[in-house]
Amino acid sequence: MRSPRPYSPVTGPGAQSLTERRKAATQLDIARAACALFAENGPDGTTAEDIAHRAGVALRTFYRYFRNKQEAVAPLLATGGDAWRALLAEEAPGTPLAEALERAVTRSLSDAQANIEEGLEVTRGLLRAAATDPALRAVWYRVNQDSEEHLVPVIARLAGEDADPLGVRLLAAAATDAIRIALELWSATDAPGSGPGSPAVLAVRCLRELTGGMALVAGRVTGTGRTSA
């Protein structure tokens, strides 16, 4: 069977045609069905046929978009990264990076949006399932890698033209890992989605621990690598 291209949302003004948006919507429907079935029956108790049936699509449609049942969750996992990068992109260039990152992370994981609690619980279920399913775990790591790569230009714009490219890359990696680790730790517990022990609180702590010594966050490095005044 032909291996389809992995899910990769296209961003930017006018980036997607109507047909592409419909395809993305179908992918998301399949992803929601896969997540629900994994939560109900676990990966071992779920087949691609089950997912296609729950999503209301033909099995051939499922395989047009995804190589296997684990791949099907990628679009839904990716929406979290898309949302937090969009919030970070709203920050004005020149805003202190630590402040901008913490605000975007907190908003993306705890804002008063109806779908956040539901999305967190879906993520918790998937991460628990991934603990015993290497293929599902690989999808999780791939989605995070994709998110990190898409984060680089967002941070670069906020940091300014003189920002050290190495610092930008390191900060993108640290910010992505902060959220990933927070979600993984939280998912292993029964803590609620808000308050102490929540993903937002853990993510901010991780972010501070991982970026506390970064010169770019402290505003000390220019594009030449020299310490600025």
PDB file of C-alpha atoms in Angstrom:
ATOM      1  CA  MET A   1       0.000   0.000   0.000  1.00  0.00           C
ATOM      2  CA  ARG A   2       1.267   3.458  -0.866  1.00  0.00           C
ATOM      3  CA  SER A   3       2.571   5.440   2.087  1.00  0.00           C
ATOM      4  CA  PRO A   4       0.794   8.804   2.165  1.00  0.00           C
ATOM      5  CA  ARG A   5       2.401  12.059   3.003  1.00  0.00           C
ATOM      6  CA  PRO A   6       2.306  12.738   6.766  1.00  0.00           C
ATOM      7  CA  TYR A   7      -0.115  15.364   8.014  1.00  0.00           C
ATOM      8  CA  SER A   8       1.482  18.774   7.679  1.00  0.00           C
ATOM      9  CA  PRO A   9      -0.762  21.849   7.965  1.00  0.00           C
ATOM     10  CA  VAL A  10       0.048  24.696   5.617  1.00  0.00           C
ATOM     11  CA  THR A  11       0.012  28.121   7.227  1.00  0.00           C
ATOM     12  CA  GLY A  12      -0.075  31.664   5.917  1.00  0.00           C
ATOM     13  CA  PRO A  13      -2.641  33.896   4.204  1.00  0.00           C
ATOM     14  CA  GLY A  14      -4.452  32.034   1.441  1.00  0.00           C
ATOM     15  CA  ALA A  15      -2.204  29.021   1.892  1.00  0.00           C
ATOM     16  CA  GLN A  16      -4.937  26.417   1.496  1.00  0.00           C
ATOM     17  CA  SER A  17      -7.532  25.989  -1.212  1.00  0.00           C
ATOM     18  CA  LEU A  18     -11.093  24.893  -0.476  1.00  0.00           C
ATOM     19  CA  THR A  19     -10.176  21.333  -1.459  1.00  0.00           C
ATOM     20  CA  GLU A  20      -7.194  21.359   0.878  1.00  0.00           C
ATOM     21  CA  ARG A  21      -9.332  22.668   3.725  1.00  0.00           C
ATOM     22  CA  ARG A  22     -11.841  19.889   3.141  1.00  0.00           C
ATOM     23  CA  LYS A  23      -9.064  17.326   3.212  1.00  0.00           C
ATOM     24  CA  ALA A  24      -7.748  18.805   6.450  1.00  0.00           C
ATOM     25  CA  ALA A  25     -11.255  18.659   7.944  1.00  0.00           C
ATOM     26  CA  THR A  26     -11.564  15.000   6.983  1.00  0.00           C
ATOM     27  CA  GLN A  27      -8.190  14.274   8.544  1.00  0.00           C
ATOM     28  CA  LEU A  28      -9.311  15.966  11.748  1.00  0.00           C
ATOM     29  CA  ASP A  29     -12.544  13.967  11.815  1.00  0.00           C
ATOM     30  CA  ILE A  30     -10.553  10.750  11.470  1.00  0.00           C
ATOM     31  CA  ALA A  31      -8.151  11.931  14.195  1.00  0.00           C
ATOM     32  CA  ARG A  32     -11.004  12.610  16.618  1.00  0.00           C
ATOM     33  CA  ALA A  33     -12.429   9.167  15.940  1.00  0.00           C
ATOM     34  CA  ALA A  34      -9.037   7.539  16.505  1.00  0.00           C
ATOM     35  CA  CYS A  35      -8.492   9.391  19.777  1.00  0.00           C
ATOM     36  CA  ALA A  36     -11.941   8.441  21.061  1.00  0.00           C
ATOM     37  CA  LEU A  37     -11.473   4.777  20.196  1.00  0.00           C
ATOM     38  CA  PHE A  38      -7.986   4.635  21.673  1.00  0.00           C
ATOM     39  CA  ALA A  39      -9.389   6.071  24.903  1.00  0.00           C
ATOM     40  CA  GLU A  40     -12.220   3.544  24.923  1.00  0.00           C
ATOM     41  CA  ASN A  41     -10.431   0.402  23.758  1.00  0.00           C
ATOM     42  CA  GLY A  42      -6.708   1.136  23.700  1.00  0.00           C
ATOM     43  CA  PRO A  43      -4.517   0.912  20.577  1.00  0.00           C
ATOM     44  CA  ASP A  44      -4.520  -2.892  20.627  1.00  0.00           C
ATOM     45  CA  GLY A  45      -8.297  -2.997  20.738  1.00  0.00           C
ATOM     46  CA  THR A  46      -8.738  -0.532  17.879  1.00  0.00           C
ATOM     47  CA  THR A  47      -8.357  -1.196  14.156  1.00  0.00           C
ATOM     48  CA  ALA A  48      -8.138   1.124  11.180  1.00  0.00           C
ATOM     49  CA  GLU A  49     -11.543  -0.229  10.130  1.00  0.00           C
ATOM     50  CA  ASP A  50     -12.979   0.793  13.506  1.00  0.00           C
ATOM     51  CA  ILE A  51     -11.615   4.316  13.110  1.00  0.00           C
ATOM     52  CA  ALA A  52     -12.899   4.714   9.569  1.00  0.00           C
ATOM     53  CA  HIS A  53     -16.341   3.504  10.628  1.00  0.00           C
ATOM     54  CA  ARG A  54     -16.465   5.897  13.607  1.00  0.00           C
ATOM     55  CA  ALA A  55     -15.359   8.795  11.372  1.00  0.00           C
ATOM     56  CA  GLY A  56     -17.928   7.919   8.720  1.00  0.00           C
ATOM     57  CA  VAL A  57     -15.414   7.428   5.921  1.00  0.00           C
ATOM     58  CA  ALA A  58     -14.403   4.511   3.735  1.00  0.00           C
ATOM     59  CA  LEU A  59     -11.352   2.484   4.736  1.00  0.00           C
ATOM     60  CA  ARG A  60      -9.641   3.522   1.498  1.00  0.00           C
ATOM     61  CA  THR A  61     -10.147   7.159   2.541  1.00  0.00           C
ATOM     62  CA  PHE A  62      -8.452   6.429   5.845  1.00  0.00           C
ATOM     63  CA  TYR A  63      -5.434   4.949   4.075  1.00  0.00           C
ATOM     64  CA  ARG A  64      -5.331   7.857   1.635  1.00  0.00           C
ATOM     65  CA  TYR A  65      -4.254  10.045   4.550  1.00  0.00           C
ATOM     66  CA  PHE A  66      -2.604   7.738   7.080  1.00  0.00           C
ATOM     67  CA  ARG A  67      -0.200   4.820   6.976  1.00  0.00           C
ATOM     68  CA  ASN A  68      -1.582   3.188  10.115  1.00  0.00           C
ATOM     69  CA  LYS A  69      -3.987   3.715  13.003  1.00  0.00           C
ATOM     70  CA  GLN A  70      -1.413   5.454  15.206  1.00  0.00           C
ATOM     71  CA  GLU A  71      -0.649   8.054  12.520  1.00  0.00           C
ATOM     72  CA  ALA A  72      -4.296   9.039  12.554  1.00  0.00           C
ATOM     73  CA  VAL A  73      -3.969  10.970  15.822  1.00  0.00           C
ATOM     74  CA  ALA A  74      -1.356  13.390  14.441  1.00  0.00           C
ATOM     75  CA  PRO A  75      -3.735  16.100  13.169  1.00  0.00           C
ATOM     76  CA  LEU A  76      -5.438  16.429  16.536  1.00  0.00           C
ATOM     77  CA  LEU A  77      -2.152  16.495  18.450  1.00  0.00           C
ATOM     78  CA  ALA A  78      -0.829  19.107  16.046  1.00  0.00           C
ATOM     79  CA  THR A  79      -3.672  21.521  16.784  1.00  0.00           C
ATOM     80  CA  GLY A  80      -2.239  22.208  20.239  1.00  0.00           C
ATOM     81  CA  GLY A  81       1.084  23.334  18.807  1.00  0.00           C
ATOM     82  CA  ASP A  82      -0.673  25.363  16.133  1.00  0.00           C
ATOM     83  CA  ALA A  83      -2.723  27.167  18.779  1.00  0.00           C
ATOM     84  CA  TRP A  84       0.169  28.073  21.053  1.00  0.00           C
ATOM     85  CA  ARG A  85       2.360  29.298  18.185  1.00  0.00           C
ATOM     86  CA  ALA A  86      -0.514  31.481  16.996  1.00  0.00           C
ATOM     87  CA  LEU A  87      -0.788  33.014  20.468  1.00  0.00           C
ATOM     88  CA  LEU A  88       2.955  33.617  20.576  1.00  0.00           C
ATOM     89  CA  ALA A  89       2.811  35.214  17.129  1.00  0.00           C
ATOM     90  CA  GLU A  90       0.365  37.789  18.527  1.00  0.00           C
ATOM     91  CA  GLU A  91       3.127  39.190  20.746  1.00  0.00           C
ATOM     92  CA  ALA A  92       4.789  42.373  19.525  1.00  0.00           C
ATOM     93  CA  PRO A  93       8.407  42.191  18.362  1.00  0.00           C
ATOM     94  CA  GLY A  94      10.672  43.424  21.111  1.00  0.00           C
ATOM     95  CA  THR A  95       8.518  41.994  23.910  1.00  0.00           C
ATOM     96  CA  PRO A  96      10.833  40.271  26.420  1.00  0.00           C
ATOM     97  CA  LEU A  97      10.981  36.679  25.226  1.00  0.00           C
ATOM     98  CA  ALA A  98      10.527  35.114  28.653  1.00  0.00           C
ATOM     99  CA  GLU A  99       7.382  37.167  29.179  1.00  0.00           C
ATOM    100  CA  ALA A 100       6.010  36.414  25.706  1.00  0.00           C
ATOM    101  CA  LEU A 101       6.662  32.679  25.968  1.00  0.00           C
ATOM    102  CA  GLU A 102       5.157  32.288  29.421  1.00  0.00           C
ATOM    103  CA  ARG A 103       2.076  34.266  28.463  1.00  0.00           C
ATOM    104  CA  ALA A 104       1.495  32.224  25.290  1.00  0.00           C
ATOM    105  CA  VAL A 105       2.094  28.901  27.047  1.00  0.00           C
ATOM    106  CA  THR A 106      -0.257  29.798  29.896  1.00  0.00           C
ATOM    107  CA  ARG A 107      -2.975  31.021  27.557  1.00  0.00           C
ATOM    108  CA  SER A 108      -2.758  27.966  25.330  1.00  0.00           C
ATOM    109  CA  LEU A 109      -3.062  25.543  28.247  1.00  0.00           C
ATOM    110  CA  SER A 110      -5.476  27.358  30.543  1.00  0.00           C
ATOM    111  CA  ASP A 111      -7.381  30.137  28.784  1.00  0.00           C
ATOM    112  CA  ALA A 112     -11.151  30.176  29.213  1.00  0.00           C
ATOM    113  CA  GLN A 113     -11.777  28.325  25.980  1.00  0.00           C
ATOM    114  CA  ALA A 114     -14.386  25.591  25.892  1.00  0.00           C
ATOM    115  CA  ASN A 115     -12.212  23.096  24.051  1.00  0.00           C
ATOM    116  CA  ILE A 116      -9.075  23.316  26.204  1.00  0.00           C
ATOM    117  CA  GLU A 117     -10.197  20.998  29.010  1.00  0.00           C
ATOM    118  CA  GLU A 118     -11.499  18.485  26.497  1.00  0.00           C
ATOM    119  CA  GLY A 119      -8.299  18.710  24.468  1.00  0.00           C
ATOM    120  CA  LEU A 120      -6.149  18.157  27.553  1.00  0.00           C
ATOM    121  CA  GLU A 121      -8.103  15.064  28.527  1.00  0.00           C
ATOM    122  CA  VAL A 122      -7.726  13.689  24.994  1.00  0.00           C
ATOM    123  CA  THR A 123      -3.990  14.291  25.225  1.00  0.00           C
ATOM    124  CA  ARG A 124      -3.842  12.591  28.627  1.00  0.00           C
ATOM    125  CA  GLY A 125      -5.565   9.508  27.250  1.00  0.00           C
ATOM    126  CA  LEU A 126      -3.275   9.351  24.230  1.00  0.00           C
ATOM    127  CA  LEU A 127      -0.100   9.775  26.265  1.00  0.00           C
ATOM    128  CA  ARG A 128      -1.171   7.035  28.641  1.00  0.00           C
ATOM    129  CA  ALA A 129      -1.833   4.771  25.676  1.00  0.00           C
ATOM    130  CA  ALA A 130       1.515   5.734  24.146  1.00  0.00           C
ATOM    131  CA  ALA A 131       3.323   4.443  27.221  1.00  0.00           C
ATOM    132  CA  THR A 132       2.770   0.910  25.946  1.00  0.00           C
ATOM    133  CA  ASP A 133       2.585   1.610  22.206  1.00  0.00           C
ATOM    134  CA  PRO A 134       5.910   2.596  20.570  1.00  0.00           C
ATOM    135  CA  ALA A 135       4.245   3.569  17.282  1.00  0.00           C
ATOM    136  CA  LEU A 136       1.893   5.982  19.028  1.00  0.00           C
ATOM    137  CA  ARG A 137       4.786   7.389  21.031  1.00  0.00           C
ATOM    138  CA  ALA A 138       6.704   7.963  17.792  1.00  0.00           C
ATOM    139  CA  VAL A 139       3.800  10.018  16.429  1.00  0.00           C
ATOM    140  CA  TRP A 140       3.837  12.148  19.583  1.00  0.00           C
ATOM    141  CA  TYR A 141       7.553  12.852  19.221  1.00  0.00           C
ATOM    142  CA  ARG A 142       7.218  13.606  15.516  1.00  0.00           C
ATOM    143  CA  VAL A 143       4.413  16.095  16.123  1.00  0.00           C
ATOM    144  CA  ASN A 144       6.584  17.834  18.705  1.00  0.00           C
ATOM    145  CA  GLN A 145       9.522  17.956  16.298  1.00  0.00           C
ATOM    146  CA  ASP A 146       7.321  19.498  13.627  1.00  0.00           C
ATOM    147  CA  SER A 147       6.037  22.040  16.143  1.00  0.00           C
ATOM    148  CA  GLU A 148       9.592  22.983  17.125  1.00  0.00           C
ATOM    149  CA  GLU A 149      10.534  23.597  13.491  1.00  0.00           C
ATOM    150  CA  HIS A 150       7.486  25.800  12.938  1.00  0.00           C
ATOM    151  CA  LEU A 151       8.291  27.698  16.131  1.00  0.00           C
ATOM    152  CA  VAL A 152      11.723  28.869  14.943  1.00  0.00           C
ATOM    153  CA  PRO A 153      10.507  31.676  12.622  1.00  0.00           C
ATOM    154  CA  VAL A 154       8.003  32.875  15.230  1.00  0.00           C
ATOM    155  CA  ILE A 155      10.740  33.275  17.839  1.00  0.00           C
ATOM    156  CA  ALA A 156      13.110  34.785  15.283  1.00  0.00           C
ATOM    157  CA  ARG A 157      10.582  37.511  14.461  1.00  0.00           C
ATOM    158  CA  LEU A 158      10.066  38.346  18.131  1.00  0.00           C
ATOM    159  CA  ALA A 159      13.793  38.290  18.879  1.00  0.00           C
ATOM    160  CA  GLY A 160      14.669  40.677  16.044  1.00  0.00           C
ATOM    161  CA  GLU A 161      17.106  40.729  13.146  1.00  0.00           C
ATOM    162  CA  ASP A 162      20.214  40.682  15.318  1.00  0.00           C
ATOM    163  CA  ALA A 163      19.221  37.605  17.285  1.00  0.00           C
ATOM    164  CA  ASP A 164      21.745  34.774  17.361  1.00  0.00           C
ATOM    165  CA  PRO A 165      20.358  31.967  15.113  1.00  0.00           C
ATOM    166  CA  LEU A 166      21.757  29.357  17.468  1.00  0.00           C
ATOM    167  CA  GLY A 167      19.989  30.993  20.383  1.00  0.00           C
ATOM    168  CA  VAL A 168      16.733  31.055  18.427  1.00  0.00           C
ATOM    169  CA  ARG A 169      16.985  27.343  17.648  1.00  0.00           C
ATOM    170  CA  LEU A 170      17.840  26.471  21.231  1.00  0.00           C
ATOM    171  CA  LEU A 171      14.944  28.516  22.564  1.00  0.00           C
ATOM    172  CA  ALA A 172      12.506  26.871  20.143  1.00  0.00           C
ATOM    173  CA  ALA A 173      13.706  23.454  21.286  1.00  0.00           C
ATOM    174  CA  ALA A 174      13.496  24.386  24.965  1.00  0.00           C
ATOM    175  CA  ALA A 175      10.010  25.876  24.678  1.00  0.00           C
ATOM    176  CA  THR A 176       8.703  22.852  22.793  1.00  0.00           C
ATOM    177  CA  ASP A 177      10.230  20.453  25.295  1.00  0.00           C
ATOM    178  CA  ALA A 178       8.841  22.464  28.208  1.00  0.00           C
ATOM    179  CA  ILE A 179       5.300  21.876  26.992  1.00  0.00           C
ATOM    180  CA  ARG A 180       5.972  18.270  26.006  1.00  0.00           C
ATOM    181  CA  ILE A 181       7.471  17.354  29.379  1.00  0.00           C
ATOM    182  CA  ALA A 182       4.723  19.176  31.260  1.00  0.00           C
ATOM    183  CA  LEU A 183       2.018  17.285  29.392  1.00  0.00           C
ATOM    184  CA  GLU A 184       3.775  13.963  29.859  1.00  0.00           C
ATOM    185  CA  LEU A 185       4.176  14.509  33.609  1.00  0.00           C
ATOM    186  CA  TRP A 186       0.616  15.725  34.026  1.00  0.00           C
ATOM    187  CA  SER A 187      -0.809  12.852  31.983  1.00  0.00           C
ATOM    188  CA  ALA A 188       0.739  10.336  34.363  1.00  0.00           C
ATOM    189  CA  THR A 189      -1.313  11.830  37.206  1.00  0.00           C
ATOM    190  CA  ASP A 190      -4.968  12.505  37.913  1.00  0.00           C
ATOM    191  CA  ALA A 191      -4.381  16.219  38.474  1.00  0.00           C
ATOM    192  CA  PRO A 192      -7.037  18.550  37.054  1.00  0.00           C
ATOM    193  CA  GLY A 193      -6.460  20.679  33.983  1.00  0.00           C
ATOM    194  CA  SER A 194      -6.157  23.862  36.029  1.00  0.00           C
ATOM    195  CA  GLY A 195      -4.558  24.940  39.292  1.00  0.00           C
ATOM    196  CA  PRO A 196      -1.547  23.348  41.031  1.00  0.00           C
ATOM    197  CA  GLY A 197      -0.046  20.495  39.041  1.00  0.00           C
ATOM    198  CA  SER A 198      -1.855  21.515  35.866  1.00  0.00           C
ATOM    199  CA  PRO A 199      -0.156  21.526  32.446  1.00  0.00           C
ATOM    200  CA  ALA A 200       0.063  25.321  32.424  1.00  0.00           C
ATOM    201  CA  VAL A 201       1.772  25.488  35.822  1.00  0.00           C
ATOM    202  CA  LEU A 202       4.151  22.646  34.976  1.00  0.00           C
ATOM    203  CA  ALA A 203       4.957  24.098  31.552  1.00  0.00           C
ATOM    204  CA  VAL A 204       5.911  27.495  32.973  1.00  0.00           C
ATOM    205  CA  ARG A 205       8.136  25.804  35.549  1.00  0.00           C
ATOM    206  CA  CYS A 206       9.790  23.689  32.838  1.00  0.00           C
ATOM    207  CA  LEU A 207      10.218  26.755  30.651  1.00  0.00           C
ATOM    208  CA  ARG A 208      11.955  28.688  33.413  1.00  0.00           C
ATOM    209  CA  GLU A 209      14.224  25.752  34.270  1.00  0.00           C
ATOM    210  CA  LEU A 210      15.196  25.123  30.648  1.00  0.00           C
ATOM    211  CA  THR A 211      15.672  28.730  29.545  1.00  0.00           C
ATOM    212  CA  GLY A 212      16.927  30.400  32.733  1.00  0.00           C
ATOM    213  CA  GLY A 213      20.533  30.414  31.577  1.00  0.00           C
ATOM    214  CA  MET A 214      19.884  31.295  27.931  1.00  0.00           C
ATOM    215  CA  ALA A 215      21.523  34.531  26.805  1.00  0.00           C
ATOM    216  CA  LEU A 216      18.812  35.180  24.237  1.00  0.00           C
ATOM    217  CA  VAL A 217      16.127  35.168  26.905  1.00  0.00           C
ATOM    218  CA  ALA A 218      18.206  37.533  29.018  1.00  0.00           C
ATOM    219  CA  GLY A 219      18.790  39.736  25.948  1.00  0.00           C
ATOM    220  CA  ARG A 220      22.560  39.462  26.110  1.00  0.00           C
ATOM    221  CA  VAL A 221      23.492  38.136  22.656  1.00  0.00           C
ATOM    222  CA  THR A 222      23.477  39.818  19.250  1.00  0.00           C
ATOM    223  CA  GLY A 223      23.644  38.137  15.862  1.00  0.00           C
ATOM    224  CA  THR A 224      27.433  38.329  16.034  1.00  0.00           C
ATOM    225  CA  GLY A 225      27.471  36.439  19.329  1.00  0.00           C
ATOM    226  CA  ARG A 226      28.865  39.448  21.240  1.00  0.00           C
ATOM    227  CA  THR A 227      27.452  40.387  24.593  1.00  0.00           C
ATOM    228  CA  SER A 228      25.316  43.491  24.294  1.00  0.00           C
ATOM    229  CA  ALA A 229      25.189  46.247  26.848  1.00  0.00           C
TER     230      ALA A 229
END
